[in-house]
Structure formats: C-alpha cells, structure tokens
PDB file of C-alpha atoms in Angstrom:
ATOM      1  CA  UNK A   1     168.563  34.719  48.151  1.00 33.00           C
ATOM      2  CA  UNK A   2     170.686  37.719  48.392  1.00 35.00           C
ATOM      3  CA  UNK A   3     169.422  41.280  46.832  1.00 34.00           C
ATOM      4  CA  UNK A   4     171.814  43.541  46.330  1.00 35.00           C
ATOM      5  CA  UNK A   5     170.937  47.572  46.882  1.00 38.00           C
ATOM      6  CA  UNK A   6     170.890  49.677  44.063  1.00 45.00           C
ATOM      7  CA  UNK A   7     172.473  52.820  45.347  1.00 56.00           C
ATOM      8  CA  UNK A   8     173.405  55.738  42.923  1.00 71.00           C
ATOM      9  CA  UNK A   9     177.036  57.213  43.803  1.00 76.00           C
ATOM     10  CA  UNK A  10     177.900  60.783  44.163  1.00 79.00           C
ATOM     11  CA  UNK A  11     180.772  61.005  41.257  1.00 80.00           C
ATOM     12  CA  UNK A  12     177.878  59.738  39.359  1.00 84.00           C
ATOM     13  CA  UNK A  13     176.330  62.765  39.637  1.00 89.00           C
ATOM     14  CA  UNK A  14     176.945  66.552  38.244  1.00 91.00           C
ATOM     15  CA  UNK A  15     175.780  69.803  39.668  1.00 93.00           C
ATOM     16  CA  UNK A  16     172.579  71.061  38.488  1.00 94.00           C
ATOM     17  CA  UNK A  17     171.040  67.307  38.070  1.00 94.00           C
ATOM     18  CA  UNK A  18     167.831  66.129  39.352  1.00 95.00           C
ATOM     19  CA  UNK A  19     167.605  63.460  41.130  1.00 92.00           C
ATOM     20  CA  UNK A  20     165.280  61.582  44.081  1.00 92.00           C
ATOM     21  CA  UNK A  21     166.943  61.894  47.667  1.00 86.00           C
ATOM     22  CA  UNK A  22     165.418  59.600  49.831  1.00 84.00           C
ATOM     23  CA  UNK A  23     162.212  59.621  47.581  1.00 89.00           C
ATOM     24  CA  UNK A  24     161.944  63.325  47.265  1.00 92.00           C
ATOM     25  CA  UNK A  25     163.360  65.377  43.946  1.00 95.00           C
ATOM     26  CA  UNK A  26     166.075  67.613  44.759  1.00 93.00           C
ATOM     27  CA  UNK A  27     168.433  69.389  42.300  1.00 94.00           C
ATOM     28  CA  UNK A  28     172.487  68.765  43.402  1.00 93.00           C
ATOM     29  CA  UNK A  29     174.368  72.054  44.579  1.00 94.00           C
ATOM     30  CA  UNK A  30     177.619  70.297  44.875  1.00 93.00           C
ATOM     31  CA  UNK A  31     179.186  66.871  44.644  1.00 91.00           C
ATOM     32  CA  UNK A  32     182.266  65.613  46.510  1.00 88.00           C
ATOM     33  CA  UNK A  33     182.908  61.879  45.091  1.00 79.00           C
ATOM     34  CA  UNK A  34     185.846  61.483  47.089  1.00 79.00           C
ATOM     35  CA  UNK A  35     183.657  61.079  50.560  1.00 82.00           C
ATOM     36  CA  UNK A  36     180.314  60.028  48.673  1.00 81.00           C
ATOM     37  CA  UNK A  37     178.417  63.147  49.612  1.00 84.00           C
ATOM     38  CA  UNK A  38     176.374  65.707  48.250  1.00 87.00           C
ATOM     39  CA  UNK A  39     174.483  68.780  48.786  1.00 89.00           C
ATOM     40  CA  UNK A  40     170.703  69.830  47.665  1.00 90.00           C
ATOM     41  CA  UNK A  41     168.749  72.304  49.382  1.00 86.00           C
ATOM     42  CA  UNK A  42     171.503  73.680  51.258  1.00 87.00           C
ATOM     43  CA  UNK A  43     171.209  70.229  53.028  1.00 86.00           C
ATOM     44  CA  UNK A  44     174.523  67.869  53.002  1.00 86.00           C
ATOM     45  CA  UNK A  45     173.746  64.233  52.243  1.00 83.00           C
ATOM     46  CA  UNK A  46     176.106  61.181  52.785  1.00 81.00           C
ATOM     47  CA  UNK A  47     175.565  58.624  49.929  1.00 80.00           C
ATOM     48  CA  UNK A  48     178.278  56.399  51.587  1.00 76.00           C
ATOM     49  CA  UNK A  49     176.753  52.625  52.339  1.00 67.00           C
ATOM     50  CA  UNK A  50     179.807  52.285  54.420  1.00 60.00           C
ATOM     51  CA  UNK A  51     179.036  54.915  56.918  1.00 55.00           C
ATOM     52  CA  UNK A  52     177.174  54.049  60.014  1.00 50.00           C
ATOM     53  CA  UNK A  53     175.001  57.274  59.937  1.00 51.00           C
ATOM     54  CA  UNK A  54     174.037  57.269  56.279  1.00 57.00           C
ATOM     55  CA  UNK A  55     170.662  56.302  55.249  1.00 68.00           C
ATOM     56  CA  UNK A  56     170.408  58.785  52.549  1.00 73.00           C
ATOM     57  CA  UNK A  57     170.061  56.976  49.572  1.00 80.00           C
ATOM     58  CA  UNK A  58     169.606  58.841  46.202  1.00 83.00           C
ATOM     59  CA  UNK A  59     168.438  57.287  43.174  1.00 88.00           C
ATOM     60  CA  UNK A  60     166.919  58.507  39.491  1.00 92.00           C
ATOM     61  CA  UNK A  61     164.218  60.425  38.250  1.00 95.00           C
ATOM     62  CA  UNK A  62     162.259  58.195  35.256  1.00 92.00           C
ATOM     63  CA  UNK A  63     162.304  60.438  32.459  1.00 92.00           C
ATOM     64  CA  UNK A  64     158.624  60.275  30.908  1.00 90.00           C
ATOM     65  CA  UNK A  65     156.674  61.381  28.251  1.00 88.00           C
ATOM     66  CA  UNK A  66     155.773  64.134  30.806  1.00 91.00           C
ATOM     67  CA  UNK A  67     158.894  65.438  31.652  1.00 93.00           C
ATOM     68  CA  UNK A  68     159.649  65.706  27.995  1.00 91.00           C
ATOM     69  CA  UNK A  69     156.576  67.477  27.144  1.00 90.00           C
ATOM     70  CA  UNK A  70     157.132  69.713  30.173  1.00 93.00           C
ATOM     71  CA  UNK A  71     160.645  70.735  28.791  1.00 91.00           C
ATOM     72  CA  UNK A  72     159.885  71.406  25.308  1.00 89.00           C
ATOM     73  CA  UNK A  73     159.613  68.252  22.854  1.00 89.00           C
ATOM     74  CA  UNK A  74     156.952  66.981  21.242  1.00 88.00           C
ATOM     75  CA  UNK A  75     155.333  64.166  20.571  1.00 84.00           C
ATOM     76  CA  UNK A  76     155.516  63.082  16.239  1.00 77.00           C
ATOM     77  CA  UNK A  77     152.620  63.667  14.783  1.00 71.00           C
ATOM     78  CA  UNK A  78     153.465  60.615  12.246  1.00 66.00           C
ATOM     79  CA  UNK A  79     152.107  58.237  14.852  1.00 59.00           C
ATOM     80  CA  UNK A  80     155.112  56.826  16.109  1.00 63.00           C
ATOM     81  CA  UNK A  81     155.848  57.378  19.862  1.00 72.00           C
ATOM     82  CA  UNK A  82     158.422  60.010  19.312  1.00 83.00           C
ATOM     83  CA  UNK A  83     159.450  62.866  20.872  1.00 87.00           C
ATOM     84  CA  UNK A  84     161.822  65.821  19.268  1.00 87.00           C
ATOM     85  CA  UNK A  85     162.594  69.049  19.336  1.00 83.00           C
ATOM     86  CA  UNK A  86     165.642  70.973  17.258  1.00 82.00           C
ATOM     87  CA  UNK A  87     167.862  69.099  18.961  1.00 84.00           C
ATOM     88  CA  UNK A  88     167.235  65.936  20.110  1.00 87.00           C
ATOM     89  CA  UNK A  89     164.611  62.978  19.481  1.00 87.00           C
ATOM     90  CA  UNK A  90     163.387  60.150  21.783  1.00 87.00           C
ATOM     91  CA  UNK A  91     161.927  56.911  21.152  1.00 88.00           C
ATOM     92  CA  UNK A  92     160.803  54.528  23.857  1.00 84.00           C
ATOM     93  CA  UNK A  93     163.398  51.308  24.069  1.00 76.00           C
ATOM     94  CA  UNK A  94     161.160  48.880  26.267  1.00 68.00           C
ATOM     95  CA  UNK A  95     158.122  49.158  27.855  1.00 63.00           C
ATOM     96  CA  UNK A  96     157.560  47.543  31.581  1.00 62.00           C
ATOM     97  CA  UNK A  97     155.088  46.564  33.504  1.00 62.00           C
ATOM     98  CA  UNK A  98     151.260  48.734  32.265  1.00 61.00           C
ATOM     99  CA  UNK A  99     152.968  50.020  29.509  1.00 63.00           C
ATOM    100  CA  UNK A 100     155.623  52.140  31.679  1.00 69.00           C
ATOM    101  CA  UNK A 101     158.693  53.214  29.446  1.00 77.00           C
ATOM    102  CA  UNK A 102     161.815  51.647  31.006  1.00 82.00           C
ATOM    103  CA  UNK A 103     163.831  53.561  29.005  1.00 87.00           C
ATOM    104  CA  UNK A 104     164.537  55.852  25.805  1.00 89.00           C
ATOM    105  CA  UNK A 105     166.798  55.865  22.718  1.00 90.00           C
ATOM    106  CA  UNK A 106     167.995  59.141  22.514  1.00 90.00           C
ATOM    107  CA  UNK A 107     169.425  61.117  20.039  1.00 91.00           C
ATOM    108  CA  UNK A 108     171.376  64.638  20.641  1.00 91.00           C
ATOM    109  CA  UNK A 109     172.859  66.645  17.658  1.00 91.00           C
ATOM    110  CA  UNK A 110     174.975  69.596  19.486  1.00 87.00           C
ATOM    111  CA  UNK A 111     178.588  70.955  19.687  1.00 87.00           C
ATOM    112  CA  UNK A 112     181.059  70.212  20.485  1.00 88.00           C
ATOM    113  CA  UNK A 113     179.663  66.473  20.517  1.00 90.00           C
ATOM    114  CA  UNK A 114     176.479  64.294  19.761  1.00 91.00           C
ATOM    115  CA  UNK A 115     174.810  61.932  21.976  1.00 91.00           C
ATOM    116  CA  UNK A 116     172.898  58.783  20.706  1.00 91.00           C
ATOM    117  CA  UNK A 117     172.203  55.994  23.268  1.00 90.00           C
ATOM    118  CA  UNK A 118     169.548  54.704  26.061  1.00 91.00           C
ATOM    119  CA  UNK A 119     168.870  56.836  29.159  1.00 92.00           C
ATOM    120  CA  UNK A 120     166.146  56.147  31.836  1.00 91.00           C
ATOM    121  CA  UNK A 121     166.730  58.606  34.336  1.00 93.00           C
ATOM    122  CA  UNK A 122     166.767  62.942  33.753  1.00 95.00           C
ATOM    123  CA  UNK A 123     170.236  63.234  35.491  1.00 95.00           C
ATOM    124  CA  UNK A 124     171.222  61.036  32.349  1.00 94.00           C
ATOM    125  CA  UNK A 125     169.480  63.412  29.908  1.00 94.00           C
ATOM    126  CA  UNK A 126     171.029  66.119  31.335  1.00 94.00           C
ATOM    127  CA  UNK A 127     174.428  64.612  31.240  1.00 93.00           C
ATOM    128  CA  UNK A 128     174.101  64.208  27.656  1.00 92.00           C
ATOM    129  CA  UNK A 129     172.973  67.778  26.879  1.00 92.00           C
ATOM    130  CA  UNK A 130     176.079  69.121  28.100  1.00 92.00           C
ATOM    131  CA  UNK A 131     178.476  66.829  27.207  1.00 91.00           C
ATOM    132  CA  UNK A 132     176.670  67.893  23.236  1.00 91.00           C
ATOM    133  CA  UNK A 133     176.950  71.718  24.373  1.00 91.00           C
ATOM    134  CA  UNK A 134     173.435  72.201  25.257  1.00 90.00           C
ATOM    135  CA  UNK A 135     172.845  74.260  28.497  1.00 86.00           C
ATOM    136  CA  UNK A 136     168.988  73.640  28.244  1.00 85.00           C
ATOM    137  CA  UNK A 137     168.014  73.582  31.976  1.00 88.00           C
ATOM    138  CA  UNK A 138     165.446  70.778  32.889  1.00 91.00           C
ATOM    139  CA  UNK A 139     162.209  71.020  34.674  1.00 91.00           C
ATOM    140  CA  UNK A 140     160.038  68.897  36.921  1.00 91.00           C
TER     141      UNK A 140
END
C-alpha cells in the first residue's frame, strides 16, 4: 500500500502565518511559490519534494480551544462549545480520536468581506481574517 506525503506548499502560505517547520512553530517572513521556499527566523527553507537537499517539510498548526482563548474569544456561556468574540464565532465540526477537534466552523463578519467555512489549521484562520479586513495578529 502506497501513502502519499502530506506536504504543505509555499504559495499556500502568506507572510505573517504560523505554521510548524519541521515540527517546530515558526512565523513566515517571506514566501517565494515559484521555487517552493520560504523564510522564518531569518532561516531559508526549501519546501520542494523534488529537490535532493530538501527535507524541510512544513505543515499546520491545529487551531484549539487554546489558541482561541489565548487570542481573545471566548467560550459561550449557553453551554454549547462555542467560541466568539465581536467578530467571529467557532464551533467544533468533528471531533477525532479522545475528543480532539479536527476542525472548526467558522464564522467572520469584517470588511471588505465575510468568511464562513471549516478551518483546522491557524495559518487558515489567519487567512480568513484578512481576506474579511481584520489585521488581528495571532498568538501561540
């Protein structure tokens, strides 16, 4: 049986996102899609499968109920597993494995646009707040 790797690509990526580079979070500096590559902490990465010398291999950060609590939101205090602030709400989509959230259905009221659809990872989150005008930087 053949298992394919899941490798993120660099022009799926935007400066200022967080991401895990080879396990460790780094925030991107710079993104050249045209040769796969990157750069976080002054450090250029190759994300290139194609190259001999790359083994860097990036991949996303889980956004959890931490994270969101850590950047502002909070949980409902209706009961429902919820999270909102001003501008945006979260509910968990489907759970995994010990009750893990795979992913969220999010929410974003902003201008000039609106975001409502399932992320999983913060570089995803973060992608929607600006594309809804929202330069809310996200912590770790």
């Amino acid at each position: 049986r053949k298992f394919k790797r899941c490798r993120m690509k660099a022009n799926e990526l935007m400066v200022g996102d967080w991401v895990l580079i080879n396990g460790v979070p780094k925030k991107i500096q710079a993104v050249d899609g045209v040769d796969d590559e990157i750069m976080a902490d002054d450090e250029m990465l190759c994300l290139a499968e194609d190259r001999y010398h790359s083994e860097d291999k990036a991949t996303g950060i889980h956004l959890t109920p931490e994270i969101l609590k850590k950047n502002g939101w909070k949980k409902d205090s209706g009961g429902e597993e919820c999270w909102a602030n001003s501008k945006a709400w979260f509910t968990p989509h489907e759970y995994g494995k010990r009750d893990t959230i795979k992913s969220w259905e999010v929410e974003i009221c902003g201008k000039p646009n609106s975001f409502d659809g399932v992320i999983k990872y913060v570089h995803e989150l973060q992608q929607a707040l600006r594309l809804c005008g929202i330069k809310k930087q996200i912590e770790l």
